[in-house]
Coordinates of C-alpha atoms and ligand atoms in Angstrom, one line a residue:
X135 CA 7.4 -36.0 143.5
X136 CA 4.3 -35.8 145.3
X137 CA 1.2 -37.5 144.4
X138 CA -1.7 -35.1 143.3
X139 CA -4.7 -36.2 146.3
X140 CA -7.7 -34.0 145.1
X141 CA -8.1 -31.7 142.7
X142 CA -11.2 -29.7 143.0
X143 CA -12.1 -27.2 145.5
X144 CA -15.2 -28.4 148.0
X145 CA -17.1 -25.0 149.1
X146 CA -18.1 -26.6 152.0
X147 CA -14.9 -28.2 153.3
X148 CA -14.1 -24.7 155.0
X149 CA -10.6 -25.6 156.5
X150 CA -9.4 -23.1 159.6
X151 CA -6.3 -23.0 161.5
X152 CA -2.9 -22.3 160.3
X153 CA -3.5 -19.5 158.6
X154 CA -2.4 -16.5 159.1
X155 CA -4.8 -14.5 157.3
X156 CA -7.3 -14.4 160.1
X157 CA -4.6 -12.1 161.5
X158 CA -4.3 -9.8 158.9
X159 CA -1.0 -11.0 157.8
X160 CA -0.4 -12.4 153.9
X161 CA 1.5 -15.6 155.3
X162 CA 1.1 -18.8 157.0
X163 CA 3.1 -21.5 158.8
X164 CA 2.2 -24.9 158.3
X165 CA -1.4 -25.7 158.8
X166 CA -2.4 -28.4 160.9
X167 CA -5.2 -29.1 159.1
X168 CA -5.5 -31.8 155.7
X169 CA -4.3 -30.0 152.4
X170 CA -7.1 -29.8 149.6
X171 CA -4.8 -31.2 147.8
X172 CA -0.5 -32.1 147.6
X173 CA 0.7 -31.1 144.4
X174 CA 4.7 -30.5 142.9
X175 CA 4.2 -26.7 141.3
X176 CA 1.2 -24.9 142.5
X177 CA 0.9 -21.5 140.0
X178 CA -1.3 -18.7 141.1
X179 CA -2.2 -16.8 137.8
X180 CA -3.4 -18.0 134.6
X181 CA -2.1 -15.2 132.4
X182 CA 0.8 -15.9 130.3
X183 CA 3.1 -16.5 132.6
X184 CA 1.0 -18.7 134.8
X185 CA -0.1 -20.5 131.9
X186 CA 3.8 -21.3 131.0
X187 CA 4.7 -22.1 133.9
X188 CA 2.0 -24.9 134.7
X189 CA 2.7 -26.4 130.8
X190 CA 6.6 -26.5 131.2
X191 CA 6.2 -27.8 135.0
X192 CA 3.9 -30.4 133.8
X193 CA 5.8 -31.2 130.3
X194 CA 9.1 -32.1 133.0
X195 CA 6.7 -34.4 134.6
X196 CA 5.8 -32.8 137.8
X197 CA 2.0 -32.5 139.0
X198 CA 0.7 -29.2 138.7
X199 CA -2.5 -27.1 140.0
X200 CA -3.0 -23.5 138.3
X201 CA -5.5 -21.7 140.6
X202 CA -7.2 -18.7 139.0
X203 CA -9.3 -16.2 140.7
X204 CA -11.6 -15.2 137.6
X205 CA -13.7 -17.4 135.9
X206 CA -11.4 -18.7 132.7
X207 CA -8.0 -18.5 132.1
X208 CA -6.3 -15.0 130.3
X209 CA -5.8 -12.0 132.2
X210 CA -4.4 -9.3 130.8
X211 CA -2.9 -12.0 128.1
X212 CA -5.4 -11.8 125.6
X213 CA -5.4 -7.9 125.3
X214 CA -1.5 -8.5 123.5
X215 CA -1.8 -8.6 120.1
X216 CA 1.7 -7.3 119.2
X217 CA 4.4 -10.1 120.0
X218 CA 8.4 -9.1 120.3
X219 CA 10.9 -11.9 118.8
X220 CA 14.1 -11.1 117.1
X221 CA 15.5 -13.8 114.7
X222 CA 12.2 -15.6 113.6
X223 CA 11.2 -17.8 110.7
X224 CA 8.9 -14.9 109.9
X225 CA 11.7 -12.5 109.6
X226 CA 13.4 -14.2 107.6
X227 CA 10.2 -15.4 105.1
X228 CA 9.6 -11.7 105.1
X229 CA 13.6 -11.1 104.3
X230 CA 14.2 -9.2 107.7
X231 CA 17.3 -9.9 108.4
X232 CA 18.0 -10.2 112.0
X233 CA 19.5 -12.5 115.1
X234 CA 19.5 -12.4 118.5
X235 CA 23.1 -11.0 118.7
X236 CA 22.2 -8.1 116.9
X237 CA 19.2 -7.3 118.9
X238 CA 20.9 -7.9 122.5
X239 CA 23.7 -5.6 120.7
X240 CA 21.1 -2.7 120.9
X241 CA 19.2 -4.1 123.5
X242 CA 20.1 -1.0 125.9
X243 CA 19.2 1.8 123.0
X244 CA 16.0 0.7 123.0
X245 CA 15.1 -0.7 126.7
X246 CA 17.9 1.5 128.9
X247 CA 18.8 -1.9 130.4
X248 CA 21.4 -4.1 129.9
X249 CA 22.1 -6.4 126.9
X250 CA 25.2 -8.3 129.1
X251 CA 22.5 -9.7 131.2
X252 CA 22.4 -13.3 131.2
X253 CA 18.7 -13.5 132.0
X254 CA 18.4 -10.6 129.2
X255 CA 20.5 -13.0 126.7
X256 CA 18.4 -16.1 127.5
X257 CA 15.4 -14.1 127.1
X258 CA 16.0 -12.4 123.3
X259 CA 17.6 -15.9 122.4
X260 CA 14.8 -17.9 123.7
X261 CA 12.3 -15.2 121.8
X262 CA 11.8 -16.9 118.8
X263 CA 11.6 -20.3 120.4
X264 CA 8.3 -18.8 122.4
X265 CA 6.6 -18.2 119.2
X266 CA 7.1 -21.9 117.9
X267 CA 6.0 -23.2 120.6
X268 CA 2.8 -21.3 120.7
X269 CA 2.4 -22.4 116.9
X270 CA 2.9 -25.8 117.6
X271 CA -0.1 -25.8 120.1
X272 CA -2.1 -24.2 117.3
X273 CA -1.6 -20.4 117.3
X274 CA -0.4 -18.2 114.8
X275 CA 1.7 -15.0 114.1
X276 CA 1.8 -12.9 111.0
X277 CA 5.1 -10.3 111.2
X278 CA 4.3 -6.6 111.4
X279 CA 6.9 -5.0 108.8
X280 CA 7.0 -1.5 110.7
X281 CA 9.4 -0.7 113.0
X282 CA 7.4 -0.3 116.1
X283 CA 8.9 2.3 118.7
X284 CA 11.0 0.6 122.0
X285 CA 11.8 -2.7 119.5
X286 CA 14.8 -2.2 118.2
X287 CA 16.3 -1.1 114.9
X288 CA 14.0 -3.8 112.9
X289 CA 10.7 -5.2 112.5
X290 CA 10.4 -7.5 115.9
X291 CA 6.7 -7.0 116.6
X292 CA 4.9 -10.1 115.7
X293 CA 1.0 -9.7 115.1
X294 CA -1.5 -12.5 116.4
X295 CA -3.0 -14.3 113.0
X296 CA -6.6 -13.7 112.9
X297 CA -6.4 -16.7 110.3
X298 CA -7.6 -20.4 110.9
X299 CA -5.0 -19.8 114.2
X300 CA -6.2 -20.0 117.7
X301 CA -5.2 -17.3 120.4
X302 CA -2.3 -18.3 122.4
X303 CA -4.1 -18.3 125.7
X304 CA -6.7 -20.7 124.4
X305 CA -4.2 -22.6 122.7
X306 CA -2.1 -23.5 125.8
X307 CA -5.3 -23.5 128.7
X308 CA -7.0 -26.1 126.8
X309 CA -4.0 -28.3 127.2
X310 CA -4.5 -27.7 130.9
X311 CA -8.2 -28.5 131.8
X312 CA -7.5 -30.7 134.4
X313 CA -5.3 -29.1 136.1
X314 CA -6.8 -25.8 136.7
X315 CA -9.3 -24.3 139.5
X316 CA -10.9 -21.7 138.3
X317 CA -12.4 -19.0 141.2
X318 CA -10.4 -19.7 143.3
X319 CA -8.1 -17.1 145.2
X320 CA -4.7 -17.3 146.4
X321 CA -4.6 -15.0 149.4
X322 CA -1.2 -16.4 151.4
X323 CA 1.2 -18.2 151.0
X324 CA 2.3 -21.8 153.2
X325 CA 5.8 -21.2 155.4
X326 CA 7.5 -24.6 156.6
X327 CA 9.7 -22.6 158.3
X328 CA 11.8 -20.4 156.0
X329 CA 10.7 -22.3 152.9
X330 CA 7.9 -21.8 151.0
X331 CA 5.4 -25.2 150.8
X332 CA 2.1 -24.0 149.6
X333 CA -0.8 -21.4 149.5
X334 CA -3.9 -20.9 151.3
X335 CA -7.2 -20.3 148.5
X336 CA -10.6 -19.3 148.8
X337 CA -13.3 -20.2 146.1
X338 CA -16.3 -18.5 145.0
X339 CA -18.3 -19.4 147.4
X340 CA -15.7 -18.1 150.6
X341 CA -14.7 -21.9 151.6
X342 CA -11.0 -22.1 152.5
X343 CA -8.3 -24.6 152.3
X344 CA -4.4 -24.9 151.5
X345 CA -2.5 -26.7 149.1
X346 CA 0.7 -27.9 150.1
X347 CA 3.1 -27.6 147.0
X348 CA 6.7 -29.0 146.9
X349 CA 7.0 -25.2 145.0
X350 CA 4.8 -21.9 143.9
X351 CA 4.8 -20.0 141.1
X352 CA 3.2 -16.3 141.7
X353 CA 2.3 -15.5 138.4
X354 CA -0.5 -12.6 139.5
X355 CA 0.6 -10.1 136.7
X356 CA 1.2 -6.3 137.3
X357 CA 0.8 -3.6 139.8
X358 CA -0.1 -0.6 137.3
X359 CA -3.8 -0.3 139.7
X360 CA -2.1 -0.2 143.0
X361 CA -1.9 3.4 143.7
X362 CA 0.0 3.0 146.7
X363 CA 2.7 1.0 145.2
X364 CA 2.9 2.8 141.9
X365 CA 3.1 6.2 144.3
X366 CA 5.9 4.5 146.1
X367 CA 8.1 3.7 143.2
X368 CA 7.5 6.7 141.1
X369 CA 6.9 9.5 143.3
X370 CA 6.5 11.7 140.4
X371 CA 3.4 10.1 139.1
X372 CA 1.5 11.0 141.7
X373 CA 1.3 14.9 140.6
X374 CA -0.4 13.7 138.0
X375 CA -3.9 12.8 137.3
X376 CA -4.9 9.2 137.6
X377 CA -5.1 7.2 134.4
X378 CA -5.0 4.0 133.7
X379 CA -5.0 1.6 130.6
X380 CA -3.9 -2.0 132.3
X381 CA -6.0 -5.2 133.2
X382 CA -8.8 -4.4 136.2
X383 CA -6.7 -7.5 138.1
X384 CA -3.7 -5.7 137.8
X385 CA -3.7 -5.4 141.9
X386 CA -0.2 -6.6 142.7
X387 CA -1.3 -9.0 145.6
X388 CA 1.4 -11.2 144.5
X389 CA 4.2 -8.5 145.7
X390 CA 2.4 -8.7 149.1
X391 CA 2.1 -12.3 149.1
X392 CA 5.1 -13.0 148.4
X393 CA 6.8 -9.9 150.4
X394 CA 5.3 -11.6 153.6
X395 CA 7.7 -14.6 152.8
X396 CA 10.7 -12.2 152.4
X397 CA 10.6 -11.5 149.0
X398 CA 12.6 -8.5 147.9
X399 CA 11.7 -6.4 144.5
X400 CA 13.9 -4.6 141.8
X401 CA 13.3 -2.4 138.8
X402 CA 9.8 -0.6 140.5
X403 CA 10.2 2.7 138.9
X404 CA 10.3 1.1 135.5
X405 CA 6.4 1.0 135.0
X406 CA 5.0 1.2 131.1
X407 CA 3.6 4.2 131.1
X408 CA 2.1 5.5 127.6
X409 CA 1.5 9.3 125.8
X410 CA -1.3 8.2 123.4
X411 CA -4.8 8.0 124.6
X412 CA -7.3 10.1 126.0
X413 CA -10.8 9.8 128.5
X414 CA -12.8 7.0 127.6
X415 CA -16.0 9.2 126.6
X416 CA -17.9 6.6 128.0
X417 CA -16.7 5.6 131.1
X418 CA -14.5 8.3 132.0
X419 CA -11.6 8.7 134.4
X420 CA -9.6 6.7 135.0
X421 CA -10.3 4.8 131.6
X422 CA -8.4 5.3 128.6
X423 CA -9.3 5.4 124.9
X424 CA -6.4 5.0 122.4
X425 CA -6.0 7.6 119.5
X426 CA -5.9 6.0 116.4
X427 CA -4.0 7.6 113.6
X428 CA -2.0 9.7 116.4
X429 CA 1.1 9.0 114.1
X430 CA -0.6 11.5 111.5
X431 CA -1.0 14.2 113.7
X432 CA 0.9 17.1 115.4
X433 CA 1.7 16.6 118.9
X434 CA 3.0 19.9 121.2
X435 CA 3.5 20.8 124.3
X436 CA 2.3 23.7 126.5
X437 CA 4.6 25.8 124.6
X438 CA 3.3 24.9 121.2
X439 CA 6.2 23.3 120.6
X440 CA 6.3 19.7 118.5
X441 CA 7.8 17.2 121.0
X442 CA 9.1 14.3 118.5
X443 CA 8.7 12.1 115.5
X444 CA 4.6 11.5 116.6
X445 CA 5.3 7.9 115.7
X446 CA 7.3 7.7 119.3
X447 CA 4.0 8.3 121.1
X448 CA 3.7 4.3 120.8
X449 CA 6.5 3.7 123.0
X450 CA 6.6 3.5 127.0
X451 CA 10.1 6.2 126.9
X452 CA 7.4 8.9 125.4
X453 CA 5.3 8.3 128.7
X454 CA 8.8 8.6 130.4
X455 CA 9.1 11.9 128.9
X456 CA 5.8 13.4 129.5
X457 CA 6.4 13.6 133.4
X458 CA 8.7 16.1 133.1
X459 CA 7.7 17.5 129.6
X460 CA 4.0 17.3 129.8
X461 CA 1.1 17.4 128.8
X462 CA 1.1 16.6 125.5
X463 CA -1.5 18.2 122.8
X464 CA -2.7 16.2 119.6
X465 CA -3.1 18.7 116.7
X466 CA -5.6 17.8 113.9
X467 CA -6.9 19.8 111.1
X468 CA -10.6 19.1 109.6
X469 CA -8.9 16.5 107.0
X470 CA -7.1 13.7 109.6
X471 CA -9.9 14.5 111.9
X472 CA -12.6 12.1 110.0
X473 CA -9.6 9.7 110.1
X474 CA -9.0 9.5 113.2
X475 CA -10.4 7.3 115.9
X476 CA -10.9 6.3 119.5
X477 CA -10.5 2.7 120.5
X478 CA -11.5 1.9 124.0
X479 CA -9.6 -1.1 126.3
X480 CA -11.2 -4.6 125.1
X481 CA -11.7 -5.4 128.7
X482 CA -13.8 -2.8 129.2
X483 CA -16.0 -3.7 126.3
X484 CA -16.5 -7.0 127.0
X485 CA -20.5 -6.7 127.0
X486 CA -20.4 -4.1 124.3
X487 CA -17.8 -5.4 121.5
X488 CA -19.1 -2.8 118.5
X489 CA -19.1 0.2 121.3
X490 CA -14.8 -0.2 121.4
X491 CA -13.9 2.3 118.5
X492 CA -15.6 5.8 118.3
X493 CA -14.9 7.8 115.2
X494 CA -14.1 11.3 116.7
X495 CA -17.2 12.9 115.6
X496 CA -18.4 10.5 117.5
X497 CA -16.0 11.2 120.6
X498 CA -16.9 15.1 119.7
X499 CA -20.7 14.2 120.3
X500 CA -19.7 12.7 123.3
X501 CA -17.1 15.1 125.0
X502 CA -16.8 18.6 124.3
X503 CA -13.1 19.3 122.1
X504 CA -11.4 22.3 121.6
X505 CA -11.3 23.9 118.4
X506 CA -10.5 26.8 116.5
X507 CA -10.5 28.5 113.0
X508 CA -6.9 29.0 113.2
X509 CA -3.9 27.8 115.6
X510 CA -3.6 30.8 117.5
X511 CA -7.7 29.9 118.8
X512 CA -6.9 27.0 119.1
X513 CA -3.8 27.5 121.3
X514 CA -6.3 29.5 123.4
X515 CA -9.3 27.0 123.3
X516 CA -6.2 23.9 124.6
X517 CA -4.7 26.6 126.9
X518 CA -1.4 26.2 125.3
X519 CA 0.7 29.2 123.9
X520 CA -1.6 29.4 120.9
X521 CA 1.7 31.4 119.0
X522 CA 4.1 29.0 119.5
X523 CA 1.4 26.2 118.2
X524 CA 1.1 28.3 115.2
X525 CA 4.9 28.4 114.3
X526 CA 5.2 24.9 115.0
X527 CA 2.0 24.5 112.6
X528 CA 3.6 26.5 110.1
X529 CA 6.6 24.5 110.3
X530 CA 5.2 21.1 110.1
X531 CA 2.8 22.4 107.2
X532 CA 6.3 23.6 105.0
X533 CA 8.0 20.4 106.2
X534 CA 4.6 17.9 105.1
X535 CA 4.3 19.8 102.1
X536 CA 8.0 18.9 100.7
X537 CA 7.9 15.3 102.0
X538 CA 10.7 15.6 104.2
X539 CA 10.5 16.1 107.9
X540 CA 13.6 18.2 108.7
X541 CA 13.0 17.9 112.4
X542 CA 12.7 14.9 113.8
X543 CA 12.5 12.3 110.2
X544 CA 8.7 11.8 110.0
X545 CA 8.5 9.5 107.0
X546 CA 6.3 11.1 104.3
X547 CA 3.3 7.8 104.8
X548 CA 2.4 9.6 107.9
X549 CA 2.9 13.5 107.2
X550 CA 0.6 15.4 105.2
X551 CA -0.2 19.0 105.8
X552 CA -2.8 19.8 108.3
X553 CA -4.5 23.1 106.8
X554 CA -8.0 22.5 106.4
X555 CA -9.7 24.9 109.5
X556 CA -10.9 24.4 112.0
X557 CA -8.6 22.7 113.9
X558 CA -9.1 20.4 116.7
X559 CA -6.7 19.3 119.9
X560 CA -6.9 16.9 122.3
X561 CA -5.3 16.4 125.2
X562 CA -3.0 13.0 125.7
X563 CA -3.4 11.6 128.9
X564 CA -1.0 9.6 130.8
X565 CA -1.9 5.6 131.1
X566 CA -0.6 3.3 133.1
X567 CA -0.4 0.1 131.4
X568 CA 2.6 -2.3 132.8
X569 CA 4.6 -3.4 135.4
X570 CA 8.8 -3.3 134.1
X571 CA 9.9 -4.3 138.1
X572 CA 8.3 -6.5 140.2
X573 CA 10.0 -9.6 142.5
X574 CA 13.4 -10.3 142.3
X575 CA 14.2 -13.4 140.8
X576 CA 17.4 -15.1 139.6
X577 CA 18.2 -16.7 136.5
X578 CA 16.3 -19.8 137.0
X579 CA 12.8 -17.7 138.1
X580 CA 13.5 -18.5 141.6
X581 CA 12.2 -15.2 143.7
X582 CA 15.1 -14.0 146.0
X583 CA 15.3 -12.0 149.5
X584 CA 16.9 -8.4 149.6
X585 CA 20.1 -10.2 150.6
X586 CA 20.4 -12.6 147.3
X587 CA 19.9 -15.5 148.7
X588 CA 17.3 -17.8 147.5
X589 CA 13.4 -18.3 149.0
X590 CA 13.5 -22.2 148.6
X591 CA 9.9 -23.3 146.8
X592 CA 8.8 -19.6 145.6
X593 CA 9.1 -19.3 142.1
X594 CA 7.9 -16.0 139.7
X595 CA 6.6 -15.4 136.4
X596 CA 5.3 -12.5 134.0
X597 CA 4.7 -8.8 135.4
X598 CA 4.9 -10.1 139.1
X599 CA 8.2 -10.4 138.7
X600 CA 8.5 -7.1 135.8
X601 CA 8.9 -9.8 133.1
X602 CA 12.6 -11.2 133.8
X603 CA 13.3 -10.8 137.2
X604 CA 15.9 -8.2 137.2
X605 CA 16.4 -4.2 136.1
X606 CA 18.3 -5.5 133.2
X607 CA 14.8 -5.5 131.1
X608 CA 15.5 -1.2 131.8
X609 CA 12.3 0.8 131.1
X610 CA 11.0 -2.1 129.2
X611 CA 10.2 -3.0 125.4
X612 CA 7.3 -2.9 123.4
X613 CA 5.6 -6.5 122.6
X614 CA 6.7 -8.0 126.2
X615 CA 3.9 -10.7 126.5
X616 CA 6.5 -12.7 124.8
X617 CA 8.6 -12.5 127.9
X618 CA 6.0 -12.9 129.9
X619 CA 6.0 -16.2 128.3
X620 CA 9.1 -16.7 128.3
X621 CA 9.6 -16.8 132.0
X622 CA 6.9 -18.5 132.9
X623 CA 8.3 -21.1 130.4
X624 CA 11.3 -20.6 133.0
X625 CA 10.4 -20.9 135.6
X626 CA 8.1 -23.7 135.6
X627 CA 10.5 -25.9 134.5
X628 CA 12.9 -24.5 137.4
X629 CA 9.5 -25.3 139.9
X630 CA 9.7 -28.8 138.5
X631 CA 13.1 -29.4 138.7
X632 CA 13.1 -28.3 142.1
X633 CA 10.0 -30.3 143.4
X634 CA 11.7 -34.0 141.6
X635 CA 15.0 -33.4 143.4
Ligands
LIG229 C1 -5.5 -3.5 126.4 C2 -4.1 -4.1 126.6 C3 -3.4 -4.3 125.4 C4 -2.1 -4.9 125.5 N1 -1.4 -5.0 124.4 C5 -0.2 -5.6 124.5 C6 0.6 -5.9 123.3 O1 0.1 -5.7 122.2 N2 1.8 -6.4 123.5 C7 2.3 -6.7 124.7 O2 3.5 -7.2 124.8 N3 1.6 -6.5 125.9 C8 0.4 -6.0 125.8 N4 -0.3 -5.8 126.9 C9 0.3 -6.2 128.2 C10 0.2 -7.7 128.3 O3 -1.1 -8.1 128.1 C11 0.6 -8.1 129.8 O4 1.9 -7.5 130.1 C12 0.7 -9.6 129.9 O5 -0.4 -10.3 129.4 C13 0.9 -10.0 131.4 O6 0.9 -11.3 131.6 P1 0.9 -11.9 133.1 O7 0.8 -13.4 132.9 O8 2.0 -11.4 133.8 O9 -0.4 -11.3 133.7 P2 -2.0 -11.6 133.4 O10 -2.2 -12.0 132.0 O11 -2.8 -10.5 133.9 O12 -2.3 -12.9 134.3 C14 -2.4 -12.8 135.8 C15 -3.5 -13.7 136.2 O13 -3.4 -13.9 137.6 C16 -4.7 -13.9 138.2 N5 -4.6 -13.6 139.6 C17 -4.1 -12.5 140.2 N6 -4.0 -12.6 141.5 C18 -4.5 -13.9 141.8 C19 -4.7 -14.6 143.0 N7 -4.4 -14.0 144.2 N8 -5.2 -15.8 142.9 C20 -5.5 -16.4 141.7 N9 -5.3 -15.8 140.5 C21 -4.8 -14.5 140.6 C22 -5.4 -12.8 137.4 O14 -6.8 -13.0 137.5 C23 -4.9 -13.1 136.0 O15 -5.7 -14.0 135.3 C24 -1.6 -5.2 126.8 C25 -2.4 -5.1 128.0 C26 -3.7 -4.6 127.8 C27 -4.5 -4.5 129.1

């Protein structure tokens, strides 16, 4: 293994040369000028799957630098409170009975994808082993005992512990202080000839060097704000308006960085795409605020017509459905409405924390609502077929009224009739939130060319690589962080492995 040299960035140790970067292009060849530092695994990212990677790299013995672009370590990361797992010790405490076989046996009615996957099997039997492991560096997971839409046929969404627990991203970048350069920008990466051995970085201050690295882990998270990838693979969503509920960082340099080296991609047209929120009243397009309470209201289309079970509107195959069923009408009557909420995007509320959830009087006082005394005004005031929201109001309202939801199996905790005039809709917009394709990778994490073979030294990890690597994940599951995880878990230990032999 190599022998880590230096491990802090100098800002005025501006190294030049070998890079290609002064040309425009994402890669480099081999500088000739001394590395900033010589490390085994060099991960760029310190979400959850850089975060993984660097502790399982370093846990098989390697030496490890994580270079992160913001100032501390998270991402997206700590934005995931709801944690997938299937056969946990919190399942079975709360008598859920459940097991990995049963969960890869309806993995594909619930992602699309396919449960005969190897990487897919490792993954949902690795699951619960990701939660441990985040306990045992001190955080904590309380199980959610809904069944959460895109999970499966039983309760799999584990809930972060707001008790004496720590978040997981704390819990696992504290172990890795030393280790980690904060501000500092991957922005190619290091050819020695067809082999990747390191990555060029820029701090805060604009001072450049290279790292040569024995192998890289591109753990950059998504591509949800890259319109002109997120054009490419789904054509479709660019008829729409822009929305967008994902991390600011969510850029997808890794795909070009590693695309430059000869990295192919899979799964792109899978992106988590989600019917439940509406304009941020305070920042506007394209920020999203999530409805809370959706599951108790109506939800139409243009025709007036209820679309589904409103619970669904929590899973990614509803945003999948609005492109071509769209748009999508929340119905409320004067009774849910004081129930109902707004909750803004914590990262857009970092400097105002109490501003995140507006009641929607407060929303109304904000952005002007349609409304009307009955559903036909309504219909009218939405520009939807105000008699077929009627009928459809009329239905639900018999249906609520008996308890039992004859269309679609709405259970009775979440369907009360919505009579009390005037009636108020809103329409759902169409978020982008996550990334289900990304670099191809095989089992191991290691990122492969359009041909299959193998990029020696180039590792992936989290939503750079769509979670696992492969289209087996399908359209994607709700909870994911736990895969993202899970592979950087992966393929750190893969990075190591590589750089000791
Ligand atoms: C509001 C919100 C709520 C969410 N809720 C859930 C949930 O409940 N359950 C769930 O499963 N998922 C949820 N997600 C999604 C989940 O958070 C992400 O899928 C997951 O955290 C992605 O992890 P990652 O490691 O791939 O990326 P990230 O956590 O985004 O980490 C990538 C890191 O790479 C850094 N980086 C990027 N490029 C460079 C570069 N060139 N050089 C150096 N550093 C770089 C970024 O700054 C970032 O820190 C939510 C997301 C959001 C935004």
């Amino acid at each position: 293994m190599l022998p880590l040299l230096l491990a802090c960035v100098d800002p005025t140790d501006s190294a030049e040369g070998g890079s290609a970067s002064d040309s425009g292009d994402v890669v480099s060849t081999l500088p000739t000028e001394v590395p900033l530092a010589e490390v085994d695994v060099l991960v760029i990212g310190a979400g959850a799957g850089g975060l993984a990677s660097a502790w399982a790299a370093r846990d098989a013995g390697a030496s490890v630098i994580i270079v992160e672009r913001e100032v501390v370590a998270g991402g997206a990361t700590p934005n995931a409170g709801n944690y997938w797992a299937a056969g946990t010790s919190w399942q079975a405490d709360g008598g859920v009975e459940d097991s990995a076989a049963l969960a890869l046996s309806e993995w594909s009615s619930f992602t699309g994808g396919d449960g005969d996957s190897p990487v897919v099997q490792a993954f949902v039997e690795g699951s619960a082993g990701v939660l441990d492991w985040l306990v045992s560096l001190g955080a904590g997971f309380d199980l959610s005992i809904a069944i959460a839409a895109d999970t499966g046929s039983k309760p799999r969404f584990h809930q972060l512990s707001h008790t004496s627990a720590r978040p997981p991203v704390n819990a696992v970048a504290e172990t890795l202080v030393a280790e980690s350069w904060f501000q500092t920008t991957a922005t190619e990466l290091v050819l020695d000839g067809d082999d990747v051995a390191g990555v060029w970085v820029t701090d805060a201050a604009g001072a450049r060097g290279w790292i040569h690295a024995a192998a890289v882990v591109v753990a950059t998270g998504g591509f949800t704000r890259n319109d002109a990838i997120v054009f490419e693979a789904l054509p479709a969503l660019e008829a729409q308006d822009t929305w967008i509920e994902s991390f600011p960082g969510m850029d997808g340099n890794g795909l070009a960085m590693a695309g430059a080296a000869g990295a192919a991609e899979q799964n792109m047209d899978h992106l988590g795409i989600y019917a439940h929120g509406v304009a941020d009243a305070k920042i506007g397009q394209p920020e999203v605020m999530v409805i809370a309470g959706l599951d108790s209201a109506l939800v139409v289309d243009a025709a007036g017509v209820r679309v589904t079970d409103e619970r669904q509107f929590g899973s990614v195959s509803m945003g999948t459905r609005y492109l071509t069923e769209g748009p999508y009408y929340a119905i409320a009557d004067d009774v849910l409405w004081t129930r109902l909420s707004l909750q803004g995007r914590g990262f857009n509320y970092l400097e105002d924390p109490e501003g995140i959830m507006l009641t929607a009087a407060a929303y109304e006082a904000l952005v002007p609502v349609a409304q009307g005394e009955d559903a036909e005004a309504l219909g009218s005031a939405l520009g939807i077929d105000g008699a077929g929201l009627a009928a459809s109001l009329d239905r639900y309202n018999t249906d609520a009224a008996t308890g039992t939801d004859t269309e679609f199996g709405k259970p009775s905790y979440v369907f009360t009739p919505l009579g009390k005039a005037p009636f108020r809709g809103l329409p759902i917009v169409l978020g982008r939130a996550k990334s289900f394709g990304g670099l191809a990778t095989n089992i191991d994490g290691a990122v492969l060319r359009a041909d299959g073979s193998v990029i020696v030294g180039l590792y992936a990890a989290g939503e750079a690589c769509g979670f696992l690597g492969d289209p087996a994940i399908g359209s994607g599951l709700n909870g994911s962080v736990t895969s993202a995880w899970w592979s950087g878990l992966r393929s750190g230990a893969a990075a190591a492995g590589a750089a000791g032999g």
